Amino acid sequence: MSVTVDGDKRGLVPVRVRRILRGPRPEKVPSLVGTACTLIGLLDIAAGVFPRFRASRVHAVAEVLPGTLGPLSAALSLSAGVLLLLLAHGLKRHKRRAWRAAVVLLPLGATAQFVWRHSILGALLSLALLTLLIRHRGEFAALPDPRSRWRALANFVVMGAGSIALGLVIVSAHPRRVIGSPSLTDRLEHVLYGLLGAEGPVGYTHGVDWTVGYSLGALGMITALTTIYLAFRPEHPAARLTDDDETRLRALLDQHGGRDSLGHFALRRDKGVIFSPSGKAAVCYRVVSGVMLASGDPIGDVEAWPGAIERFMDEAKIHSWTPAVMGCSETGGQVWTRETGLDALELGDEAVVDVADFSLSGRAMRNVRQMVKRIERNGYTTRVRRVRDLDDAELARVRRAAADWRGTDTERGFSMALGRIGAPGDGDAVIATAHKEDEDGTETPYGDLKAIIHFVPWGPDGMSLELMRRDRSADPGMNELLIVAALQASPALGITRVSLNFAMFRAALARGEKIGAGPVLRLWRGLLVFLSRWFQIESLYKFNAKFRPRWEPRFVVYRTSRDLPRIGFAAMQAEGFVNLSLPRPFTRRRPAPAPRPCAHLTPARPAEHEARAA
């Protein structure tokens, strides 16, 4: 029995057998080499800094490592240790440039071992590691990560701080050879002068000043050389959605957009896209901290998903990125795990309201009903329309209000946010607005606009919540008012289903508060409630539950459990909860780009009830 996928005939071979046919995954040797570089680097630094370490009983261990006992050899040992530490992570990730640097460094270390220390064992150890690298050179073929030259500034700051800290250790490592009692300020001044190759105020006896001077000079040279290299190496910008990519994705969404409520979010401009060989399916992604992060299900025909997934995994492999998928459906999780051998973990639930079943009547909806009636009595009115029905002046007010009412400096959103309102291709999006004239007659740039909710299309008969924004001076309950208004207006717009927020770990929160819940489940729920102070986990669940939705599970797909912390951190960066960008004084100021013909970018994401991501 066989199936045809993207024109290829594939037998229903078990994943483990398919792995064997494709060959073993080359991970053990790079991991071993990276670990060896880390250990050797740490011992090299210790041998170059601490004279007692070099003269202790473990000198026999340090003797076979790159290092030396004289001033120049101490500097060489320190330099080799720092460089090996810098290369270790790249070697573990199969990076080709790290391999090239190690291949150049190890012969120099072996030469230093033999010429300066006459250590045959030390030279042989360096050459043995060099032989291992050359023998397995095919496993170090990963391409560079997306980056810019601003990495050079970050390297200068980090390496400079590390060099100063290590320099203070070097200056203070010879207490019996110091002349006088220099203060901390004198030692710091000596380090700063030494990094620049000059002599500082601290004096030593028995030639120790040469050892300290060479070591500090080596640290300064490494800092300068690595910064210069990063500043002048070629840039590898991150993948971005092009106009052609967007056109092809919109064509796929027109045919298959009703399958996944997150499909329209694939049109974010900060995502890259990989198409299947037939062009009938695509996977959108973003690379964050070495994690190739896809979101939602693949776009397009389910039969063509495996072709796009295979290309996604190949791209991750050649760059040595960690593959991961955030927020895929149960069907998507089954295809991902079947085709790749990855594992899946339930991440939370998506709240989906069937318009035909929604009503404000009944005891369960009493709180929402009372809140909506109270707000309406206060003079608020609502309007629900397609975005294409807004005139240019009103659309401009909506965009300005959405930008000004954003509660955070950082734009948030990745998997469940679009990042723009009113692009020419997004005319089918739905926007609900709340209005009220100010009692004192004060004019505002937004007119009588008080709150906004924006929905993106979910196939021909659905819509998916994208953002919620409101004026801080408006009455509480604006979000509830507008969601109810949108649900009540949905039949006239041809909408039968509405996707609301994503509730992370909803099942644990729901089961943990029920009677009879075990101690482990209660403890887990307590931890989630505690984390809700920063990430709105519980508040989003309770907000969604007000509308009596049905819950659709969403999953995270990952390679091994060891990758989960890294994937979680990358997801928080992508969603905007963690920002590792340079401080504002050092960020590059770029002129505002000219408007593109297919999109108008505006800040996205609500401050209250972050509309999608957890």
XYZ file of C-alpha atoms in Angstrom:
614
model
C 0.000 0.000 0.000
C 1.342 3.437 -0.862
C 0.252 7.038 -1.142
C 1.251 9.756 -3.566
C 2.475 12.984 -1.981
C 3.526 15.937 -4.168
C 4.202 13.619 -7.063
C 6.394 11.249 -5.026
C 5.303 7.722 -4.303
C 5.965 6.914 -0.672
C 5.273 3.685 1.054
C 3.735 3.799 4.496
C 7.090 3.126 6.139
C 7.375 3.567 9.900
C 9.190 6.714 10.954
C 12.002 4.798 12.675
C 12.644 2.696 9.553
C 12.567 5.852 7.406
C 15.199 7.396 9.679
C 17.465 4.390 9.150
C 17.015 4.614 5.386
C 17.916 8.288 5.428
C 20.977 7.615 7.557
C 21.864 8.461 11.166
C 21.574 11.999 12.383
C 25.133 13.339 12.857
C 24.891 14.805 16.329
C 27.212 12.819 18.580
C 30.563 13.906 17.138
C 29.803 17.676 17.085
C 28.428 17.483 20.597
C 31.526 15.601 21.776
C 33.869 18.046 20.045
C 31.995 21.045 21.463
C 32.138 19.639 24.986
C 35.856 18.871 24.604
C 36.501 22.435 23.425
C 34.639 23.803 26.433
C 36.586 21.712 28.951
C 39.939 22.376 27.303
C 39.134 26.073 27.101
C 38.333 26.302 30.808
C 41.489 24.410 31.787
C 43.541 26.549 29.410
C 42.256 29.716 31.022
C 42.961 28.337 34.493
C 46.474 27.264 33.446
C 47.173 30.669 31.950
C 45.821 32.709 34.863
C 46.604 30.894 38.102
C 50.273 30.050 38.766
C 49.312 27.707 41.617
C 47.143 25.721 39.238
C 50.087 25.250 36.899
C 52.312 24.142 39.764
C 49.742 21.958 41.545
C 49.169 18.212 41.357
C 46.862 18.674 38.388
C 49.806 20.115 36.450
C 50.066 16.722 34.781
C 46.600 17.342 33.278
C 47.350 20.902 32.270
C 50.633 19.740 30.727
C 48.848 17.989 27.873
C 46.578 20.957 27.146
C 47.414 24.083 25.172
C 49.218 26.220 27.745
C 52.669 27.308 28.950
C 54.601 28.492 31.983
C 56.277 31.631 30.637
C 54.821 35.076 29.950
C 54.224 34.441 26.252
C 52.977 30.917 26.780
C 50.574 32.114 29.489
C 49.119 34.593 27.015
C 48.878 31.856 24.372
C 47.124 29.556 26.832
C 44.663 32.269 27.756
C 44.008 33.135 24.102
C 43.480 29.493 23.137
C 41.093 28.970 26.040
C 38.944 31.999 25.217
C 38.808 31.146 21.509
C 37.886 27.538 22.181
C 35.074 28.666 24.464
C 33.803 30.944 21.703
C 33.909 28.127 19.153
C 32.404 25.373 21.300
C 28.759 26.339 20.806
C 29.183 26.730 17.047
C 30.801 23.295 16.798
C 27.902 21.740 18.703
C 25.542 23.305 16.173
C 27.509 21.892 13.205
C 28.517 25.384 12.043
C 30.939 25.401 9.121
C 32.667 28.630 10.091
C 33.299 27.383 13.625
C 34.864 24.263 12.113
C 37.119 26.355 9.899
C 38.256 28.486 12.825
C 38.982 25.410 14.957
C 40.963 23.797 12.140
C 43.152 26.919 11.990
C 43.467 27.311 15.758
C 44.415 23.743 16.664
C 47.624 23.543 14.567
C 48.732 26.863 16.070
C 48.072 25.446 19.513
C 50.006 22.292 18.681
C 52.946 24.365 17.422
C 52.920 26.446 20.600
C 52.894 23.282 22.669
C 55.991 21.912 21.015
C 58.009 25.111 20.499
C 57.386 26.915 23.787
C 56.722 24.053 26.207
C 58.373 21.112 24.397
C 55.213 19.168 25.236
C 54.752 16.290 22.812
C 51.568 15.138 24.553
C 50.022 18.601 24.291
C 50.803 18.775 20.577
C 49.438 15.285 20.012
C 46.204 16.122 21.840
C 45.634 19.190 19.647
C 46.426 17.187 16.515
C 44.117 14.371 17.623
C 41.234 16.793 17.961
C 42.194 18.301 14.596
C 42.142 14.831 13.032
C 38.697 14.184 14.473
C 37.414 17.433 12.995
C 38.874 16.717 9.550
C 37.607 13.135 9.502
C 34.059 14.246 10.277
C 34.175 17.480 8.288
C 30.972 16.524 6.475
C 29.039 16.874 9.717
C 30.026 20.538 10.058
C 28.154 21.985 7.108
C 25.537 24.204 8.749
C 25.119 27.641 7.185
C 25.201 30.853 9.260
C 22.165 32.135 11.122
C 20.349 35.342 10.107
C 22.271 38.268 11.538
C 23.340 41.837 11.038
C 26.541 43.736 11.711
C 25.093 45.068 14.938
C 26.241 41.753 16.371
C 29.716 43.329 16.421
C 28.600 45.941 18.954
C 27.046 43.275 21.158
C 30.269 41.246 20.943
C 32.332 44.301 21.908
C 30.161 44.950 24.969
C 30.083 41.321 26.132
C 33.712 40.503 25.360
C 34.848 43.828 26.810
C 33.016 43.178 30.077
C 34.309 39.607 30.200
C 37.875 40.741 29.482
C 37.730 43.322 32.268
C 36.395 40.750 34.737
C 38.989 38.146 33.730
C 41.656 40.846 33.728
C 40.900 41.688 37.358
C 41.375 38.001 38.179
C 44.725 37.971 36.347
C 45.953 41.126 38.116
C 44.948 39.709 41.502
C 46.236 36.148 40.927
C 49.773 36.931 42.176
C 49.267 38.392 45.665
C 52.790 37.604 46.870
C 54.437 39.259 43.872
C 52.558 42.586 44.045
C 54.531 45.678 45.027
C 52.631 47.630 47.662
C 48.887 47.433 48.257
C 47.122 48.675 45.127
C 43.451 49.532 45.511
C 40.616 48.162 43.416
C 40.708 51.365 41.366
C 44.419 50.859 40.682
C 43.811 47.267 39.615
C 40.974 48.277 37.332
C 43.114 51.014 35.812
C 45.921 48.492 35.280
C 43.476 46.159 33.485
C 42.194 48.910 31.184
C 45.738 49.989 30.298
C 46.783 46.359 29.802
C 43.912 45.631 27.409
C 45.219 48.493 25.270
C 48.805 47.154 25.436
C 50.108 49.784 27.858
C 51.646 49.463 31.335
C 49.450 50.228 34.335
C 50.121 51.450 37.878
C 50.406 47.993 39.519
C 53.948 46.634 39.855
C 55.177 43.031 40.323
C 58.401 41.258 41.166
C 60.201 38.287 39.573
C 59.054 39.137 36.061
C 55.360 38.627 36.801
C 54.605 41.997 35.212
C 55.506 40.459 31.830
C 53.110 37.567 32.357
C 50.271 39.884 33.402
C 51.006 42.330 30.591
C 51.055 39.641 27.879
C 47.840 38.074 29.217
C 45.965 41.388 29.308
C 47.253 42.291 25.854
C 46.015 38.939 24.521
C 42.534 39.577 25.931
C 42.422 43.016 24.364
C 43.579 41.643 21.019
C 40.924 38.897 21.012
C 38.203 41.414 21.834
C 39.339 43.703 19.032
C 39.780 40.955 16.418
C 36.437 39.273 17.076
C 34.662 42.626 16.953
C 36.368 43.570 13.675
C 35.508 40.186 12.183
C 31.847 40.464 13.116
C 31.700 44.025 11.817
C 33.070 43.190 8.370
C 31.718 39.702 7.726
C 28.883 39.393 5.177
C 25.376 39.894 6.483
C 22.776 37.122 6.379
C 19.428 38.855 6.764
C 16.410 36.998 8.058
C 13.878 35.708 5.540
C 10.980 38.043 4.836
C 7.717 37.589 2.988
C 7.992 38.993 -0.540
C 5.157 40.255 -2.711
C 5.315 37.087 -4.800
C 5.225 34.926 -1.659
C 2.183 36.801 -0.416
C 0.385 36.381 -3.737
C 0.990 32.631 -3.710
C -0.065 32.325 -0.065
C -3.286 34.260 -0.690
C -4.093 31.885 -3.552
C -3.651 28.913 -1.202
C -5.761 30.593 1.477
C -8.543 31.242 -1.028
C -8.765 27.496 -1.639
C -7.883 26.043 1.771
C -8.078 28.939 4.237
C -11.089 27.505 6.045
C -9.069 24.588 7.412
C -7.076 26.503 10.058
C -8.094 29.648 11.948
C -4.433 30.728 12.044
C -3.953 30.533 8.290
C -4.308 34.255 7.587
C -1.577 35.070 10.121
C 0.907 33.442 7.752
C 0.792 36.754 5.844
C 2.867 38.555 8.483
C 5.750 40.397 6.863
C 8.370 39.167 9.348
C 7.884 35.512 8.400
C 9.658 33.484 5.768
C 7.912 30.810 3.727
C 8.859 27.430 2.275
C 6.661 25.929 -0.447
C 6.238 22.284 -1.313
C 7.723 21.080 -4.632
C 4.275 21.259 -6.244
C 3.523 24.695 -4.762
C 0.261 23.369 -3.300
C 1.337 23.779 0.335
C 3.604 26.041 2.369
C 5.080 26.378 5.857
C 5.670 29.870 7.252
C 8.357 30.349 9.873
C 10.672 32.700 11.674
C 14.164 31.996 13.055
C 14.644 33.169 16.641
C 17.771 32.341 18.681
C 18.592 29.350 16.516
C 15.031 27.958 16.600
C 13.168 27.601 13.300
C 9.705 28.408 14.595
C 6.643 27.594 12.498
C 3.148 28.571 13.587
C -0.176 26.882 13.008
C -0.761 24.235 10.373
C 0.863 24.271 6.941
C -1.065 26.313 4.371
C -2.680 24.561 1.446
C -3.751 21.064 0.419
C -3.298 18.466 3.165
C -1.995 15.961 0.598
C 0.860 18.372 -0.185
C 1.751 19.124 3.451
C 4.480 16.424 3.657
C 6.390 18.018 0.770
C 6.455 21.424 2.495
C 7.300 19.841 5.850
C 10.199 17.908 4.333
C 11.646 21.069 2.832
C 11.178 22.831 6.181
C 13.165 20.095 7.938
C 15.865 20.197 5.247
C 16.221 23.949 5.708
C 16.512 23.484 9.467
C 19.151 20.802 8.946
C 21.437 22.757 6.624
C 21.435 25.683 9.076
C 21.472 23.455 12.181
C 18.376 25.201 13.496
C 16.115 23.595 16.073
C 12.781 22.819 14.330
C 9.590 23.579 16.249
C 5.918 24.279 15.569
C 3.739 26.431 17.819
C -0.040 26.182 17.958
C -0.753 23.530 15.326
C -4.073 21.691 15.347
C -4.523 18.019 16.128
C -4.495 17.158 12.421
C -1.400 19.262 11.874
C 0.325 17.641 14.847
C -0.397 14.173 13.492
C 1.086 15.029 10.089
C 4.148 16.712 11.594
C 4.927 13.821 13.928
C 4.265 11.181 11.275
C 6.449 12.788 8.625
C 9.357 13.934 10.771
C 9.495 11.725 13.841
C 9.095 14.772 16.072
C 6.979 14.688 19.204
C 3.938 16.777 20.136
C 2.701 18.223 23.425
C -0.654 19.849 24.084
C -0.038 23.536 24.668
C -3.527 24.858 25.295
C -6.909 25.365 23.699
C -8.379 27.763 21.190
C -11.804 29.197 21.986
C -14.169 28.852 19.016
C -17.724 30.177 19.147
C -20.350 28.782 16.791
C -22.491 31.772 15.887
C -25.697 29.717 15.601
C -25.347 28.540 19.204
C -24.458 31.902 20.733
C -27.027 33.732 22.835
C -26.992 36.170 25.739
C -29.958 34.478 27.363
C -29.601 32.007 30.198
C -28.007 31.996 33.629
C -24.540 31.141 32.282
C -24.420 34.397 30.277
C -25.853 36.615 33.005
C -22.607 38.411 33.816
C -21.838 39.202 30.182
C -25.433 40.251 29.548
C -25.488 42.615 32.512
C -22.124 44.131 31.570
C -23.203 44.757 27.967
C -26.529 46.314 29.031
C -24.779 48.573 31.547
C -22.308 49.845 28.955
C -25.059 50.469 26.419
C -27.014 52.475 29.022
C -23.915 54.635 29.484
C -24.294 55.818 25.906
C -21.923 53.545 23.959
C -22.828 52.353 20.474
C -21.144 49.733 18.297
C -20.541 49.246 14.589
C -19.406 46.003 12.903
C -18.220 46.192 9.295
C -15.875 44.741 6.768
C -12.646 46.741 6.588
C -13.280 47.510 2.928
C -16.434 49.403 3.954
C -14.487 51.991 5.985
C -13.621 55.226 4.245
C -10.031 56.478 4.204
C -10.528 59.012 7.015
C -12.072 56.506 9.411
C -9.477 53.863 8.569
C -6.745 56.381 9.339
C -8.342 57.120 12.732
C -8.574 53.417 13.496
C -4.925 52.863 12.636
C -3.820 55.821 14.724
C -5.907 54.719 17.693
C -4.610 51.156 17.456
C -1.041 52.465 17.523
C -1.562 54.972 20.339
C -3.578 52.628 22.553
C -0.991 49.880 22.460
C 0.086 49.394 26.049
C 3.649 48.173 25.458
C 6.709 49.653 23.775
C 7.381 46.363 22.004
C 5.026 45.117 19.336
C 3.797 41.715 20.419
C 2.603 38.846 18.317
C 3.839 36.144 15.991
C 1.650 33.085 15.617
C -1.732 34.761 16.148
C -1.299 38.398 15.137
C -1.196 40.005 11.695
C 0.527 43.296 12.540
C -1.475 45.585 10.259
C -4.989 46.908 9.639
C -6.588 47.681 6.303
C -4.042 46.322 3.837
C -5.445 46.223 0.263
C -5.608 42.426 0.312
C -7.310 42.309 3.724
C -10.618 43.894 2.786
C -12.563 40.842 4.022
C -11.315 41.431 7.580
C -13.970 42.500 10.084
C -13.598 45.415 12.469
C -15.884 46.185 15.412
C -15.737 49.664 16.940
C -17.279 51.278 20.024
C -18.281 54.944 19.964
C -19.308 57.586 22.488
C -19.246 61.349 22.402
C -17.309 62.947 25.261
C -19.616 64.721 27.676
C -17.372 67.792 27.894
C -17.179 68.073 24.119
C -13.395 67.576 24.045
C -12.033 66.890 20.573
C -9.639 63.946 20.242
C -7.657 62.691 17.236
C -9.895 59.602 17.255
C -13.259 61.374 17.195
C -15.836 59.405 19.207
C -13.879 56.134 18.821
C -13.377 54.346 22.163
C -12.420 50.739 21.369
C -11.441 48.499 18.443
C -11.536 44.776 17.779
C -10.069 43.430 14.545
C -10.802 39.995 13.040
C -9.014 38.401 10.082
C -10.720 36.004 7.649
C -10.941 32.308 8.451
C -12.056 30.889 5.173
C -15.265 32.157 3.548
C -17.481 31.712 6.629
C -15.254 32.382 9.640
C -13.138 35.030 11.304
C -10.303 34.923 13.792
C -9.580 37.527 16.484
C -6.423 39.501 15.788
C -6.275 42.389 18.246
C -8.253 44.248 20.909
C -7.525 47.887 21.771
C -9.400 50.442 23.825
C -9.059 53.973 25.116
C -7.905 53.865 28.742
C -10.529 56.438 29.641
C -13.350 54.212 28.344
C -15.542 52.175 30.686
C -14.402 48.641 31.570
C -15.941 45.895 29.487
C -15.254 47.314 26.037
C -13.825 44.001 24.822
C -16.878 42.057 25.973
C -19.176 44.624 24.360
C -17.449 44.433 20.989
C -17.146 40.642 20.918
C -20.870 40.327 21.627
C -21.593 42.914 18.928
C -19.409 41.024 16.437
C -21.088 37.704 17.234
C -24.553 39.210 16.876
C -23.635 40.839 13.541
C -21.945 37.709 12.157
C -25.028 36.192 10.413
C -25.471 39.328 8.312
C -21.803 39.095 7.290
C -22.041 35.396 6.401
C -19.946 34.367 9.422
C -20.782 31.053 11.101
C -17.770 30.567 13.401
C -15.530 32.926 15.318
C -12.125 32.076 16.797
C -11.322 34.013 19.976
C -8.222 33.983 22.131
C -5.836 31.097 22.713
C -5.885 29.878 26.326
C -2.558 28.376 27.289
C -2.744 25.315 29.590
C -6.533 25.688 29.777
C -7.125 22.025 30.579
C -4.838 22.172 33.617
C -6.536 25.321 34.894
C -10.018 23.857 34.404
C -9.304 20.485 35.974
C -7.173 21.916 38.773
C -10.020 24.006 40.196
C -12.528 21.148 40.266
C -13.313 19.184 43.393
C -11.257 16.030 43.733
C -8.213 17.349 41.859
C -5.001 15.685 42.996
C -2.108 17.469 44.724
C 0.104 17.455 41.619
C -2.626 19.003 39.474
C -3.392 21.592 42.140
C 0.291 22.448 42.436
C 0.554 22.843 38.660
C -2.520 25.054 38.602
C -1.090 27.163 41.437
C 2.101 27.687 39.459
C 0.092 28.755 36.395
C -1.929 31.181 38.492
C 1.307 32.644 39.858
C 2.754 33.045 36.344
C -0.483 34.725 35.270
C 0.724 37.872 37.033
C 3.037 38.424 34.068
C 1.676 36.312 31.184
C -2.140 36.540 31.601
C -2.595 32.768 31.459
C -5.571 32.513 33.806
C -7.157 35.820 32.763
C -7.299 34.812 29.094
C -8.891 31.484 29.985
C -11.561 33.126 32.136
C -12.177 35.833 29.550
C -12.714 33.245 26.811
C -14.927 31.082 28.995
C -17.455 33.917 29.349
C -18.683 33.286 25.804
C -19.279 29.540 26.265
C -17.001 28.439 23.398
C -15.981 24.997 22.312
C -12.313 24.313 22.943
C -10.010 23.164 20.153
C -6.638 21.804 21.387
C -3.429 23.281 20.053
C -0.019 21.616 20.198
C 3.678 22.390 20.195
C 5.815 20.068 18.041
C 9.420 19.574 19.087
C 12.382 17.263 18.555
C 13.413 16.298 22.093
C 12.387 17.344 25.576
C 15.787 19.019 25.960
C 14.725 21.509 23.281
C 11.567 22.616 25.096
C 13.180 25.342 27.265
C 14.954 26.758 24.234
C 11.773 26.622 22.128
C 9.795 28.283 24.903
C 12.326 31.100 25.191
C 12.374 31.584 21.408
C 8.565 31.675 21.344
C 8.532 34.343 24.055
C 11.002 36.379 22.001
C 8.907 35.984 18.860
C 5.731 36.988 20.683
C 7.455 40.056 22.119
C 7.444 39.090 25.804
C 11.265 38.951 25.880
C 13.251 41.615 24.059
C 16.986 41.072 23.526
C 17.512 43.991 21.167
C 20.164 46.607 21.752
C 19.396 49.577 24.019
C 17.749 52.501 22.283
C 20.925 54.673 22.139
C 22.608 51.906 20.099
C 19.768 50.893 17.813
C 19.995 51.756 14.167
C 17.782 54.615 13.108
C 16.268 53.903 9.743
C 14.076 56.181 7.653
C 10.466 55.157 7.403
C 10.068 52.817 4.413
C 7.878 53.801 1.519
C 4.445 52.145 1.646
C 4.363 48.841 -0.168
C 1.565 48.323 -2.653
C 0.277 45.239 -0.867
C 0.413 46.110 2.814
C 0.351 48.977 5.255
C 2.110 48.106 8.475
C 0.751 49.316 11.765
C 1.642 48.251 15.314
C -0.328 45.313 16.560
C -1.311 43.519 19.734
C -3.471 44.649 22.641
C -2.157 45.604 26.039
C -5.172 44.204 27.870
C -6.000 40.565 27.144
C -3.078 39.986 24.748
C -5.304 38.795 22.001
C -3.630 35.603 21.008
C -0.214 34.530 22.266
C 0.469 33.235 25.745
